[in-house]
Amino acid sequence: MTSVPFDSTVALLREGYPFVSARCDALGTDLFTSRIALQRVTFMRGAPAAELFYSSGHFTRRGAVPPTVQHLLQDKGSVQGLDGAAHRHRKHAFLAVMGPDAMPGLGDLFEQEWRAALQRHDDDRFVLNDLAEEILTRTACRWSGIPTDRVDVERLTRELSLMVGWSGSQGPGNWYAQWRRRGTERWAAELVEQVRRGELAPEPGTALRVLAEHADENGEELPSELAAVELINVLRPMLAIARFITFAAVALHENPKWRERFAAGDVEDLEPFVQEVRRYYPFFPVVPGRTVDSFTWDGHRFDRNEWVILDLYGTCHDRRLWDDPEAFEPERFRGWSWDDDPYSMIAQGAGDHAGTHRCPGEWSTVELLRRAVVLLSTSGLTVPAQDLTVPLNRFPTMPRSGVVLARG
């Protein structure tokens, strides 16, 4: 087994997203061991590694996610920390809310909120990421069955944005985001309690209704605090799609032939374009897990409770899986299907949505990106001179400017 220097913390923070793949390429392997913050860790990349990580039953999320990340992105007791029957049962509730059949309605709400936002904000220039976060928060609340008079949109947008933006950092910014999240959880728990007391009656099938009524695999009602955590796990990932929307705007700006096609109504390659945005641009870099047993794979002996990190970004840029992966080429996704290839395109996880920890929000990401790409292409908005570089040593990252758009 090839190894790298004793501790790689500094190198990981300095290099960012390309760190794992750069080491794999240099060592001629898809698997290497090192230490992060003095803790031993095995890094993996590639489609076979993704299949092992998501579908073999050898891994759990419990104890794998650093507390500074867990408390902002999932918190204790949430669906991502469950395994086996408990995970499948809770995941079913999310899939009932966020499955493909619900996507057209979600997309329609997003378009309504997009057009309303552009009317409310009449500045000549605005930062797309900021506006998209507000639009997505409004969309997520309406779609989840949360009445508009029960939410301070500006405050909630800020709190959800802090959860996403500071999840990969440590120190005061992360602590402040965690403190703000406690307030979000109290607000969400009160909504759940209001539903249970009969004071709110969200539509059947909405996230607030489903989670307020959800019982665990033993038939026990979820504590309101835990139902609140899961409600936030619907709202927060939807706001995070703003980063993909900003990247889509950059892609349209730098590849104007696609903007021109979509503006002319030619949307045959809209889905391939959206999938290429998700593959090409950096979202979350890695996903951690811990082994639940001892086993050998690809010549490496995994011990029980071994910390393992799967390289999402590197797998999406693996030259063995993608021709010329550093080129933005939507054509590569013509005829592509998740069902046929569940372990290569892993920007938001791998494997089967129902049985693994693959993100149930992928369908909403694709739907909202499809709508946003058409809206951006037909809006007449322009991209003035600005710094569109993407720092790859920031987790999660986005263009430095947030993508400024101008009217006319």
mmCIF file of C-alpha atoms in Angstrom:
data_model
loop_
_atom_site.group_PDB
_atom_site.id
_atom_site.type_symbol
_atom_site.label_atom_id
_atom_site.label_comp_id
_atom_site.label_asym_id
_atom_site.label_seq_id
_atom_site.Cartn_x
_atom_site.Cartn_y
_atom_site.Cartn_z
ATOM 1 C CA MET A 1 0.000 0.000 0.000
ATOM 2 C CA THR A 2 1.512 3.340 -1.055
ATOM 3 C CA SER A 3 1.554 6.080 1.589
ATOM 4 C CA VAL A 4 2.093 9.833 1.643
ATOM 5 C CA PRO A 5 3.697 12.021 4.315
ATOM 6 C CA PHE A 6 2.578 11.655 7.932
ATOM 7 C CA ASP A 7 -0.038 14.443 7.983
ATOM 8 C CA SER A 8 -1.689 16.112 4.978
ATOM 9 C CA THR A 9 -3.771 18.775 6.718
ATOM 10 C CA VAL A 10 -1.785 21.732 5.407
ATOM 11 C CA ALA A 11 -1.618 20.327 1.872
ATOM 12 C CA LEU A 12 -5.365 19.661 1.821
ATOM 13 C CA LEU A 13 -6.184 23.184 2.965
ATOM 14 C CA ARG A 14 -3.703 24.704 0.520
ATOM 15 C CA GLU A 15 -4.668 22.676 -2.557
ATOM 16 C CA GLY A 16 -8.364 22.144 -1.865
ATOM 17 C CA TYR A 17 -10.554 20.218 -4.286
ATOM 18 C CA PRO A 18 -7.733 18.695 -6.446
ATOM 19 C CA PHE A 19 -5.791 17.378 -3.426
ATOM 20 C CA VAL A 20 -6.949 13.744 -3.471
ATOM 21 C CA SER A 21 -6.700 13.213 -7.219
ATOM 22 C CA ALA A 22 -3.315 14.910 -7.427
ATOM 23 C CA ARG A 23 -1.958 12.452 -4.856
ATOM 24 C CA CYS A 24 -3.620 9.497 -6.563
ATOM 25 C CA ASP A 25 -2.113 10.486 -9.913
ATOM 26 C CA ALA A 26 1.349 10.965 -8.405
ATOM 27 C CA LEU A 27 1.220 7.641 -6.568
ATOM 28 C CA GLY A 28 -0.407 5.656 -9.371
ATOM 29 C CA THR A 29 -3.261 4.492 -7.158
ATOM 30 C CA ASP A 30 -6.893 5.209 -6.333
ATOM 31 C CA LEU A 31 -6.313 4.636 -2.633
ATOM 32 C CA PHE A 32 -3.824 6.096 -0.176
ATOM 33 C CA THR A 33 -3.479 6.670 3.540
ATOM 34 C CA SER A 34 -2.463 9.812 5.372
ATOM 35 C CA ARG A 35 -3.591 11.835 8.366
ATOM 36 C CA ILE A 36 -5.838 14.856 8.706
ATOM 37 C CA ALA A 37 -5.528 16.718 12.005
ATOM 38 C CA LEU A 38 -3.351 13.768 13.111
ATOM 39 C CA GLN A 39 -6.190 11.270 12.507
ATOM 40 C CA ARG A 40 -5.436 8.382 10.165
ATOM 41 C CA VAL A 41 -7.571 8.458 7.037
ATOM 42 C CA THR A 42 -7.825 6.510 3.802
ATOM 43 C CA PHE A 43 -8.673 8.545 0.694
ATOM 44 C CA MET A 44 -10.375 6.916 -2.309
ATOM 45 C CA ARG A 45 -11.529 8.018 -5.739
ATOM 46 C CA GLY A 46 -13.130 6.533 -8.845
ATOM 47 C CA ALA A 47 -16.291 4.641 -9.763
ATOM 48 C CA PRO A 48 -15.312 1.318 -8.107
ATOM 49 C CA ALA A 49 -14.479 3.211 -4.912
ATOM 50 C CA ALA A 50 -17.838 5.010 -5.066
ATOM 51 C CA GLU A 51 -19.649 1.691 -5.448
ATOM 52 C CA LEU A 52 -17.755 0.263 -2.478
ATOM 53 C CA PHE A 53 -18.442 3.340 -0.368
ATOM 54 C CA TYR A 54 -22.164 3.657 -1.114
ATOM 55 C CA SER A 55 -23.416 0.166 -1.888
ATOM 56 C CA SER A 56 -21.263 -2.466 -0.166
ATOM 57 C CA GLY A 57 -22.675 -2.167 3.343
ATOM 58 C CA HIS A 58 -19.154 -1.730 4.733
ATOM 59 C CA PHE A 59 -19.564 1.960 5.612
ATOM 60 C CA THR A 60 -21.533 4.188 7.945
ATOM 61 C CA ARG A 61 -21.740 7.966 8.283
ATOM 62 C CA ARG A 62 -21.826 7.722 12.073
ATOM 63 C CA GLY A 63 -18.767 9.285 13.635
ATOM 64 C CA ALA A 64 -17.332 10.151 10.230
ATOM 65 C CA VAL A 65 -18.344 13.779 9.775
ATOM 66 C CA PRO A 66 -16.377 16.361 11.786
ATOM 67 C CA PRO A 67 -18.645 18.037 14.377
ATOM 68 C CA THR A 68 -18.164 21.486 12.824
ATOM 69 C CA VAL A 69 -19.593 20.121 9.574
ATOM 70 C CA GLN A 70 -22.252 17.865 11.066
ATOM 71 C CA HIS A 71 -23.828 20.531 13.257
ATOM 72 C CA LEU A 72 -24.269 22.850 10.267
ATOM 73 C CA LEU A 73 -25.244 20.445 7.493
ATOM 74 C CA GLN A 74 -27.122 17.576 9.146
ATOM 75 C CA ASP A 75 -27.067 17.691 12.948
ATOM 76 C CA LYS A 76 -27.487 14.680 15.198
ATOM 77 C CA GLY A 77 -30.158 12.093 14.516
ATOM 78 C CA SER A 78 -30.839 13.126 10.932
ATOM 79 C CA VAL A 79 -31.370 10.756 8.029
ATOM 80 C CA GLN A 80 -27.754 10.955 6.833
ATOM 81 C CA GLY A 81 -26.535 9.518 10.135
ATOM 82 C CA LEU A 82 -28.826 6.484 10.029
ATOM 83 C CA ASP A 83 -28.104 3.036 8.613
ATOM 84 C CA GLY A 84 -30.052 -0.044 7.586
ATOM 85 C CA ALA A 85 -33.796 -0.229 8.120
ATOM 86 C CA ALA A 86 -33.918 3.035 10.073
ATOM 87 C CA HIS A 87 -32.236 4.870 7.201
ATOM 88 C CA ARG A 88 -34.452 3.329 4.536
ATOM 89 C CA HIS A 89 -37.587 4.155 6.513
ATOM 90 C CA ARG A 90 -36.644 7.812 7.093
ATOM 91 C CA LYS A 91 -35.332 8.166 3.539
ATOM 92 C CA HIS A 92 -38.716 7.011 2.230
ATOM 93 C CA ALA A 93 -40.292 10.114 3.766
ATOM 94 C CA PHE A 94 -37.852 12.343 1.892
ATOM 95 C CA LEU A 95 -38.372 10.516 -1.381
ATOM 96 C CA ALA A 96 -42.137 10.853 -0.966
ATOM 97 C CA VAL A 97 -41.670 14.620 -0.824
ATOM 98 C CA MET A 98 -38.743 15.102 -3.206
ATOM 99 C CA GLY A 99 -39.267 12.440 -5.859
ATOM 100 C CA PRO A 100 -39.541 13.054 -9.616
ATOM 101 C CA ASP A 101 -43.334 13.427 -9.608
ATOM 102 C CA ALA A 102 -43.093 16.541 -7.425
ATOM 103 C CA MET A 103 -40.580 18.326 -9.621
ATOM 104 C CA PRO A 104 -42.840 20.133 -12.127
ATOM 105 C CA GLY A 105 -44.681 21.881 -9.304
ATOM 106 C CA LEU A 106 -41.408 22.856 -7.664
ATOM 107 C CA GLY A 107 -40.103 24.261 -10.926
ATOM 108 C CA ASP A 108 -43.254 26.315 -11.458
ATOM 109 C CA LEU A 109 -42.934 27.861 -7.976
ATOM 110 C CA PHE A 110 -39.307 28.702 -8.681
ATOM 111 C CA GLU A 111 -40.185 30.491 -11.917
ATOM 112 C CA GLN A 112 -42.860 32.515 -10.109
ATOM 113 C CA GLU A 113 -40.419 33.539 -7.393
ATOM 114 C CA TRP A 114 -37.688 34.343 -9.934
ATOM 115 C CA ARG A 115 -39.883 36.752 -11.867
ATOM 116 C CA ALA A 116 -41.249 38.336 -8.690
ATOM 117 C CA ALA A 117 -37.723 38.832 -7.344
ATOM 118 C CA LEU A 118 -36.556 40.606 -10.489
ATOM 119 C CA GLN A 119 -39.504 42.986 -10.132
ATOM 120 C CA ARG A 120 -38.804 43.642 -6.437
ATOM 121 C CA HIS A 121 -35.090 44.215 -6.955
ATOM 122 C CA ASP A 122 -34.879 46.881 -9.622
ATOM 123 C CA ASP A 123 -31.182 47.745 -9.219
ATOM 124 C CA ASP A 124 -29.209 47.982 -12.434
ATOM 125 C CA ARG A 125 -26.789 45.387 -11.065
ATOM 126 C CA PHE A 126 -27.121 42.609 -8.521
ATOM 127 C CA VAL A 127 -25.188 39.604 -7.236
ATOM 128 C CA LEU A 128 -26.798 36.485 -8.656
ATOM 129 C CA ASN A 129 -25.817 34.192 -5.788
ATOM 130 C CA ASP A 130 -27.465 36.474 -3.230
ATOM 131 C CA LEU A 131 -30.655 36.843 -5.252
ATOM 132 C CA ALA A 132 -30.788 33.130 -6.063
ATOM 133 C CA GLU A 133 -30.498 32.257 -2.367
ATOM 134 C CA GLU A 134 -33.493 34.457 -1.562
ATOM 135 C CA ILE A 135 -35.510 33.032 -4.462
ATOM 136 C CA LEU A 136 -34.703 29.474 -3.442
ATOM 137 C CA THR A 137 -35.601 30.133 0.195
ATOM 138 C CA ARG A 138 -38.992 31.503 -0.821
ATOM 139 C CA THR A 139 -39.503 28.590 -3.202
ATOM 140 C CA ALA A 140 -38.485 26.010 -0.606
ATOM 141 C CA CYS A 141 -40.820 27.434 2.028
ATOM 142 C CA ARG A 142 -43.834 27.538 -0.287
ATOM 143 C CA TRP A 143 -43.115 24.062 -1.622
ATOM 144 C CA SER A 144 -42.668 22.700 1.911
ATOM 145 C CA GLY A 145 -46.051 24.020 3.040
ATOM 146 C CA ILE A 146 -44.709 26.808 5.257
ATOM 147 C CA PRO A 147 -47.100 29.810 5.227
ATOM 148 C CA THR A 148 -45.498 33.080 4.180
ATOM 149 C CA ASP A 149 -46.653 34.769 7.388
ATOM 150 C CA ARG A 150 -44.696 32.239 9.480
ATOM 151 C CA VAL A 151 -41.283 32.985 7.995
ATOM 152 C CA ASP A 152 -38.901 35.946 7.965
ATOM 153 C CA VAL A 153 -37.444 35.291 4.516
ATOM 154 C CA GLU A 154 -34.463 37.614 4.870
ATOM 155 C CA ARG A 155 -33.464 36.079 8.201
ATOM 156 C CA LEU A 156 -34.020 32.485 7.099
ATOM 157 C CA THR A 157 -32.058 33.052 3.891
ATOM 158 C CA ARG A 158 -29.161 34.388 5.923
ATOM 159 C CA GLU A 159 -29.249 31.475 8.370
ATOM 160 C CA LEU A 160 -29.412 28.810 5.659
ATOM 161 C CA SER A 161 -26.641 30.561 3.733
ATOM 162 C CA LEU A 162 -24.412 30.547 6.807
ATOM 163 C CA MET A 163 -24.971 26.813 7.241
ATOM 164 C CA VAL A 164 -23.806 26.141 3.694
ATOM 165 C CA GLY A 165 -21.064 28.733 3.421
ATOM 166 C CA TRP A 166 -19.295 27.977 6.709
ATOM 167 C CA SER A 167 -19.698 24.194 6.714
ATOM 168 C CA GLY A 168 -16.160 23.603 5.459
ATOM 169 C CA SER A 169 -14.486 26.041 7.840
ATOM 170 C CA GLN A 170 -13.489 26.167 11.476
ATOM 171 C CA GLY A 171 -13.272 29.004 13.942
ATOM 172 C CA PRO A 172 -15.511 31.986 14.769
ATOM 173 C CA GLY A 173 -17.421 32.019 11.473
ATOM 174 C CA ASN A 174 -18.435 28.392 11.895
ATOM 175 C CA TRP A 175 -19.352 28.915 15.553
ATOM 176 C CA TYR A 176 -21.515 31.902 14.651
ATOM 177 C CA ALA A 177 -23.261 29.876 11.939
ATOM 178 C CA GLN A 178 -23.926 27.086 14.455
ATOM 179 C CA TRP A 179 -25.380 29.608 16.905
ATOM 180 C CA ARG A 180 -27.662 31.025 14.215
ATOM 181 C CA ARG A 181 -28.738 27.489 13.281
ATOM 182 C CA ARG A 182 -30.050 26.903 16.811
ATOM 183 C CA GLY A 183 -32.551 29.706 16.185
ATOM 184 C CA THR A 184 -33.559 28.148 12.868
ATOM 185 C CA GLU A 185 -34.180 24.832 14.600
ATOM 186 C CA ARG A 186 -36.378 26.450 17.250
ATOM 187 C CA TRP A 187 -38.437 28.148 14.527
ATOM 188 C CA ALA A 188 -38.812 24.887 12.579
ATOM 189 C CA ALA A 189 -39.711 22.918 15.723
ATOM 190 C CA GLU A 190 -42.473 25.411 16.512
ATOM 191 C CA LEU A 191 -43.887 24.921 13.002
ATOM 192 C CA VAL A 192 -43.944 21.166 13.587
ATOM 193 C CA GLU A 193 -45.697 21.654 16.929
ATOM 194 C CA GLN A 194 -48.270 23.960 15.333
ATOM 195 C CA VAL A 195 -49.102 21.268 12.779
ATOM 196 C CA ARG A 196 -49.451 18.666 15.516
ATOM 197 C CA ARG A 197 -51.700 20.965 17.555
ATOM 198 C CA GLY A 198 -53.905 21.581 14.526
ATOM 199 C CA GLU A 199 -52.978 25.265 14.276
ATOM 200 C CA LEU A 200 -51.394 24.795 10.835
ATOM 201 C CA ALA A 201 -52.730 22.582 8.060
ATOM 202 C CA PRO A 202 -50.140 22.337 5.272
ATOM 203 C CA GLU A 203 -51.171 20.494 2.138
ATOM 204 C CA PRO A 204 -50.784 16.700 2.157
ATOM 205 C CA GLY A 205 -47.474 15.640 0.651
ATOM 206 C CA THR A 206 -45.610 18.812 1.611
ATOM 207 C CA ALA A 207 -42.428 18.464 3.644
ATOM 208 C CA LEU A 208 -43.825 20.170 6.742
ATOM 209 C CA ARG A 209 -46.899 17.921 6.767
ATOM 210 C CA VAL A 210 -44.992 14.708 6.012
ATOM 211 C CA LEU A 211 -42.277 15.292 8.607
ATOM 212 C CA ALA A 212 -44.686 16.472 11.304
ATOM 213 C CA GLU A 213 -46.683 13.264 10.834
ATOM 214 C CA HIS A 214 -43.733 10.931 10.272
ATOM 215 C CA ALA A 215 -43.205 8.005 12.641
ATOM 216 C CA ASP A 216 -39.955 6.090 12.911
ATOM 217 C CA GLU A 217 -39.528 2.419 12.022
ATOM 218 C CA ASN A 218 -40.927 1.491 15.446
ATOM 219 C CA GLY A 219 -44.071 3.575 14.974
ATOM 220 C CA GLU A 220 -42.906 6.339 17.315
ATOM 221 C CA GLU A 221 -43.552 9.977 16.414
ATOM 222 C CA LEU A 222 -40.347 11.905 15.761
ATOM 223 C CA PRO A 223 -39.526 14.406 18.513
ATOM 224 C CA SER A 224 -40.379 17.873 17.236
ATOM 225 C CA GLU A 225 -36.709 18.870 17.488
ATOM 226 C CA LEU A 226 -35.703 16.014 15.189
ATOM 227 C CA ALA A 227 -38.552 16.670 12.755
ATOM 228 C CA ALA A 228 -37.297 20.273 12.680
ATOM 229 C CA VAL A 229 -33.792 19.088 11.801
ATOM 230 C CA GLU A 230 -35.206 17.079 8.915
ATOM 231 C CA LEU A 231 -37.302 20.031 7.729
ATOM 232 C CA ILE A 232 -34.119 22.096 7.606
ATOM 233 C CA ASN A 233 -32.598 19.217 5.622
ATOM 234 C CA VAL A 234 -35.174 20.023 2.950
ATOM 235 C CA LEU A 235 -34.744 23.809 3.049
ATOM 236 C CA ARG A 236 -30.961 24.127 3.329
ATOM 237 C CA PRO A 237 -29.962 21.929 0.356
ATOM 238 C CA MET A 238 -32.396 23.835 -1.826
ATOM 239 C CA LEU A 239 -30.702 27.120 -0.969
ATOM 240 C CA ALA A 240 -27.351 25.485 -1.768
ATOM 241 C CA ILE A 241 -28.503 25.096 -5.383
ATOM 242 C CA ALA A 242 -27.754 28.824 -5.697
ATOM 243 C CA ARG A 243 -24.102 27.880 -6.117
ATOM 244 C CA PHE A 244 -24.917 25.663 -9.072
ATOM 245 C CA ILE A 245 -27.022 28.485 -10.527
ATOM 246 C CA THR A 246 -24.087 30.897 -10.309
ATOM 247 C CA PHE A 247 -21.882 28.325 -12.014
ATOM 248 C CA ALA A 248 -24.528 27.850 -14.706
ATOM 249 C CA ALA A 249 -24.463 31.603 -15.344
ATOM 250 C CA VAL A 250 -20.685 31.444 -15.748
ATOM 251 C CA ALA A 251 -21.020 28.506 -18.133
ATOM 252 C CA LEU A 252 -23.557 30.384 -20.268
ATOM 253 C CA HIS A 253 -21.309 33.459 -20.290
ATOM 254 C CA GLU A 254 -18.179 31.548 -21.245
ATOM 255 C CA ASN A 255 -19.966 29.269 -23.730
ATOM 256 C CA PRO A 256 -22.396 31.656 -25.472
ATOM 257 C CA LYS A 257 -23.483 29.117 -28.098
ATOM 258 C CA TRP A 258 -25.476 27.348 -25.396
ATOM 259 C CA ARG A 259 -27.117 30.547 -24.194
ATOM 260 C CA GLU A 260 -28.103 31.365 -27.764
ATOM 261 C CA ARG A 261 -29.606 27.910 -28.305
ATOM 262 C CA PHE A 262 -31.663 28.008 -25.128
ATOM 263 C CA ALA A 263 -32.781 31.587 -25.776
ATOM 264 C CA ALA A 264 -34.026 30.485 -29.195
ATOM 265 C CA GLY A 265 -36.111 27.737 -27.621
ATOM 266 C CA ASP A 266 -33.809 24.850 -28.551
ATOM 267 C CA VAL A 267 -33.754 22.935 -25.262
ATOM 268 C CA GLU A 268 -32.916 19.479 -26.601
ATOM 269 C CA ASP A 269 -29.580 19.583 -24.776
ATOM 270 C CA LEU A 270 -30.839 21.374 -21.668
ATOM 271 C CA GLU A 271 -30.523 18.300 -19.459
ATOM 272 C CA PRO A 272 -26.990 17.478 -20.707
ATOM 273 C CA PHE A 273 -25.993 21.097 -20.065
ATOM 274 C CA VAL A 274 -27.307 20.932 -16.501
ATOM 275 C CA GLN A 275 -25.558 17.634 -15.817
ATOM 276 C CA GLU A 276 -22.291 19.019 -17.148
ATOM 277 C CA VAL A 277 -22.602 22.021 -14.826
ATOM 278 C CA ARG A 278 -22.983 19.592 -11.933
ATOM 279 C CA ARG A 279 -20.026 17.480 -13.065
ATOM 280 C CA TYR A 280 -17.616 20.216 -14.107
ATOM 281 C CA TYR A 281 -17.961 22.825 -11.379
ATOM 282 C CA PRO A 282 -16.940 22.205 -7.740
ATOM 283 C CA PHE A 283 -19.714 21.677 -5.212
ATOM 284 C CA PHE A 284 -18.853 19.663 -2.097
ATOM 285 C CA PRO A 285 -15.400 18.086 -2.517
ATOM 286 C CA VAL A 286 -15.576 14.830 -0.559
ATOM 287 C CA VAL A 287 -17.792 12.657 1.626
ATOM 288 C CA PRO A 288 -16.531 10.855 4.753
ATOM 289 C CA GLY A 289 -17.475 7.493 6.196
ATOM 290 C CA ARG A 290 -16.318 4.900 8.714
ATOM 291 C CA THR A 291 -16.019 1.178 8.177
ATOM 292 C CA VAL A 292 -18.396 -1.037 10.139
ATOM 293 C CA ASP A 293 -16.259 -4.170 9.760
ATOM 294 C CA SER A 294 -12.848 -5.364 8.597
ATOM 295 C CA PHE A 295 -12.367 -6.329 4.952
ATOM 296 C CA THR A 296 -9.882 -6.223 2.086
ATOM 297 C CA TRP A 297 -10.495 -4.320 -1.135
ATOM 298 C CA ASP A 298 -8.106 -3.516 -3.985
ATOM 299 C CA GLY A 299 -5.200 -4.856 -1.949
ATOM 300 C CA HIS A 300 -5.916 -2.625 1.041
ATOM 301 C CA ARG A 301 -6.912 -4.001 4.409
ATOM 302 C CA PHE A 302 -9.630 -1.862 5.956
ATOM 303 C CA ASP A 303 -9.874 -2.125 9.722
ATOM 304 C CA ARG A 304 -13.147 -1.734 11.569
ATOM 305 C CA ASN A 305 -13.948 1.937 12.360
ATOM 306 C CA GLU A 306 -11.411 3.180 9.825
ATOM 307 C CA TRP A 307 -11.983 6.752 8.659
ATOM 308 C CA VAL A 308 -12.410 6.865 4.877
ATOM 309 C CA ILE A 309 -12.952 9.843 2.578
ATOM 310 C CA LEU A 310 -14.347 9.459 -0.953
ATOM 311 C CA ASP A 311 -13.299 12.069 -3.513
ATOM 312 C CA LEU A 312 -16.480 13.341 -5.194
ATOM 313 C CA TYR A 313 -14.867 16.145 -7.191
ATOM 314 C CA GLY A 314 -11.961 13.989 -8.335
ATOM 315 C CA THR A 315 -14.240 11.192 -9.495
ATOM 316 C CA CYS A 316 -16.236 13.707 -11.537
ATOM 317 C CA HIS A 317 -12.909 14.720 -13.147
ATOM 318 C CA ASP A 318 -11.429 11.229 -13.531
ATOM 319 C CA ARG A 319 -9.871 10.856 -16.998
ATOM 320 C CA ARG A 320 -10.739 7.167 -17.057
ATOM 321 C CA LEU A 321 -14.427 8.015 -16.715
ATOM 322 C CA TRP A 322 -14.630 11.242 -18.716
ATOM 323 C CA ASP A 323 -12.950 12.218 -21.984
ATOM 324 C CA ASP A 324 -11.093 15.512 -21.520
ATOM 325 C CA PRO A 325 -12.662 16.093 -18.073
ATOM 326 C CA GLU A 326 -11.291 19.622 -17.724
ATOM 327 C CA ALA A 327 -13.315 20.743 -20.749
ATOM 328 C CA PHE A 328 -16.925 21.892 -20.399
ATOM 329 C CA GLU A 329 -18.744 19.634 -22.872
ATOM 330 C CA PRO A 330 -22.472 19.048 -22.278
ATOM 331 C CA GLU A 331 -22.569 16.735 -25.289
ATOM 332 C CA ARG A 332 -21.010 14.005 -23.147
ATOM 333 C CA PHE A 333 -24.347 13.603 -21.333
ATOM 334 C CA ARG A 334 -26.480 12.971 -24.409
ATOM 335 C CA GLY A 335 -28.281 9.697 -23.775
ATOM 336 C CA TRP A 336 -26.813 9.407 -20.277
ATOM 337 C CA SER A 337 -28.867 7.852 -17.481
ATOM 338 C CA TRP A 338 -28.403 7.671 -13.706
ATOM 339 C CA ASP A 339 -29.711 4.105 -13.810
ATOM 340 C CA ASP A 340 -27.019 3.036 -16.270
ATOM 341 C CA ASP A 341 -24.160 4.862 -14.538
ATOM 342 C CA PRO A 342 -24.772 5.419 -10.799
ATOM 343 C CA TYR A 343 -21.114 5.596 -9.702
ATOM 344 C CA SER A 344 -19.392 8.037 -12.073
ATOM 345 C CA MET A 345 -21.463 11.215 -11.894
ATOM 346 C CA ILE A 346 -21.309 11.594 -8.097
ATOM 347 C CA ALA A 347 -21.431 15.334 -7.453
ATOM 348 C CA GLN A 348 -24.216 14.643 -4.929
ATOM 349 C CA GLY A 349 -23.450 11.031 -4.082
ATOM 350 C CA ALA A 350 -23.667 7.617 -5.739
ATOM 351 C CA GLY A 351 -25.784 4.509 -5.939
ATOM 352 C CA ASP A 352 -29.523 3.984 -5.600
ATOM 353 C CA HIS A 353 -31.493 6.897 -4.148
ATOM 354 C CA ALA A 354 -33.742 4.725 -1.989
ATOM 355 C CA GLY A 355 -31.227 2.301 -0.528
ATOM 356 C CA THR A 356 -28.041 4.355 -0.151
ATOM 357 C CA HIS A 357 -27.067 7.759 1.221
ATOM 358 C CA ARG A 358 -27.270 9.353 -2.231
ATOM 359 C CA CYS A 359 -28.756 12.825 -1.899
ATOM 360 C CA PRO A 360 -32.552 12.817 -2.407
ATOM 361 C CA GLY A 361 -32.237 16.424 -3.544
ATOM 362 C CA GLU A 362 -30.647 15.548 -6.882
ATOM 363 C CA TRP A 363 -33.964 15.671 -8.717
ATOM 364 C CA SER A 364 -34.703 19.141 -7.344
ATOM 365 C CA THR A 365 -31.193 20.302 -8.227
ATOM 366 C CA VAL A 366 -31.642 19.225 -11.831
ATOM 367 C CA GLU A 367 -35.175 20.622 -12.104
ATOM 368 C CA LEU A 368 -34.288 24.019 -10.670
ATOM 369 C CA LEU A 369 -31.117 24.254 -12.721
ATOM 370 C CA ARG A 370 -33.097 23.489 -15.875
ATOM 371 C CA ARG A 371 -35.498 26.314 -15.075
ATOM 372 C CA ALA A 372 -32.705 28.716 -14.071
ATOM 373 C CA VAL A 373 -30.683 28.078 -17.230
ATOM 374 C CA VAL A 374 -33.650 28.944 -19.455
ATOM 375 C CA LEU A 375 -34.514 32.009 -17.359
ATOM 376 C CA LEU A 376 -30.921 33.236 -17.480
ATOM 377 C CA SER A 377 -30.682 32.611 -21.224
ATOM 378 C CA THR A 378 -33.863 34.546 -22.006
ATOM 379 C CA SER A 379 -33.532 37.347 -19.444
ATOM 380 C CA GLY A 380 -31.393 39.785 -21.404
ATOM 381 C CA LEU A 381 -29.129 40.118 -18.359
ATOM 382 C CA THR A 382 -25.448 40.617 -19.080
ATOM 383 C CA VAL A 383 -22.244 39.737 -17.232
ATOM 384 C CA PRO A 384 -20.069 42.841 -16.735
ATOM 385 C CA ALA A 385 -16.318 42.645 -16.165
ATOM 386 C CA GLN A 386 -15.621 41.018 -12.793
ATOM 387 C CA ASP A 387 -13.552 38.354 -11.065
ATOM 388 C CA LEU A 388 -15.120 35.017 -11.983
ATOM 389 C CA THR A 389 -12.213 32.913 -10.758
ATOM 390 C CA VAL A 390 -13.111 30.039 -8.456
ATOM 391 C CA PRO A 391 -10.844 29.452 -5.429
ATOM 392 C CA LEU A 392 -10.402 25.695 -5.162
ATOM 393 C CA ASN A 393 -9.127 25.852 -1.577
ATOM 394 C CA ARG A 394 -12.434 27.087 -0.192
ATOM 395 C CA PHE A 395 -15.120 24.569 0.821
ATOM 396 C CA PRO A 396 -17.715 24.921 -0.620
ATOM 397 C CA THR A 397 -16.603 27.381 -3.245
ATOM 398 C CA MET A 398 -18.117 29.643 -5.883
ATOM 399 C CA PRO A 399 -16.945 32.465 -8.195
ATOM 400 C CA ARG A 400 -15.259 35.202 -6.173
ATOM 401 C CA SER A 401 -17.701 37.874 -7.351
ATOM 402 C CA GLY A 402 -20.814 35.801 -6.664
ATOM 403 C CA VAL A 403 -21.577 36.559 -10.350
ATOM 404 C CA VAL A 404 -22.746 40.121 -10.851
ATOM 405 C CA LEU A 405 -25.467 40.511 -13.489
ATOM 406 C CA ALA A 406 -26.530 43.746 -15.156
ATOM 407 C CA ARG A 407 -29.778 44.771 -16.780
ATOM 408 C CA GLY A 408 -29.837 45.902 -20.363
#
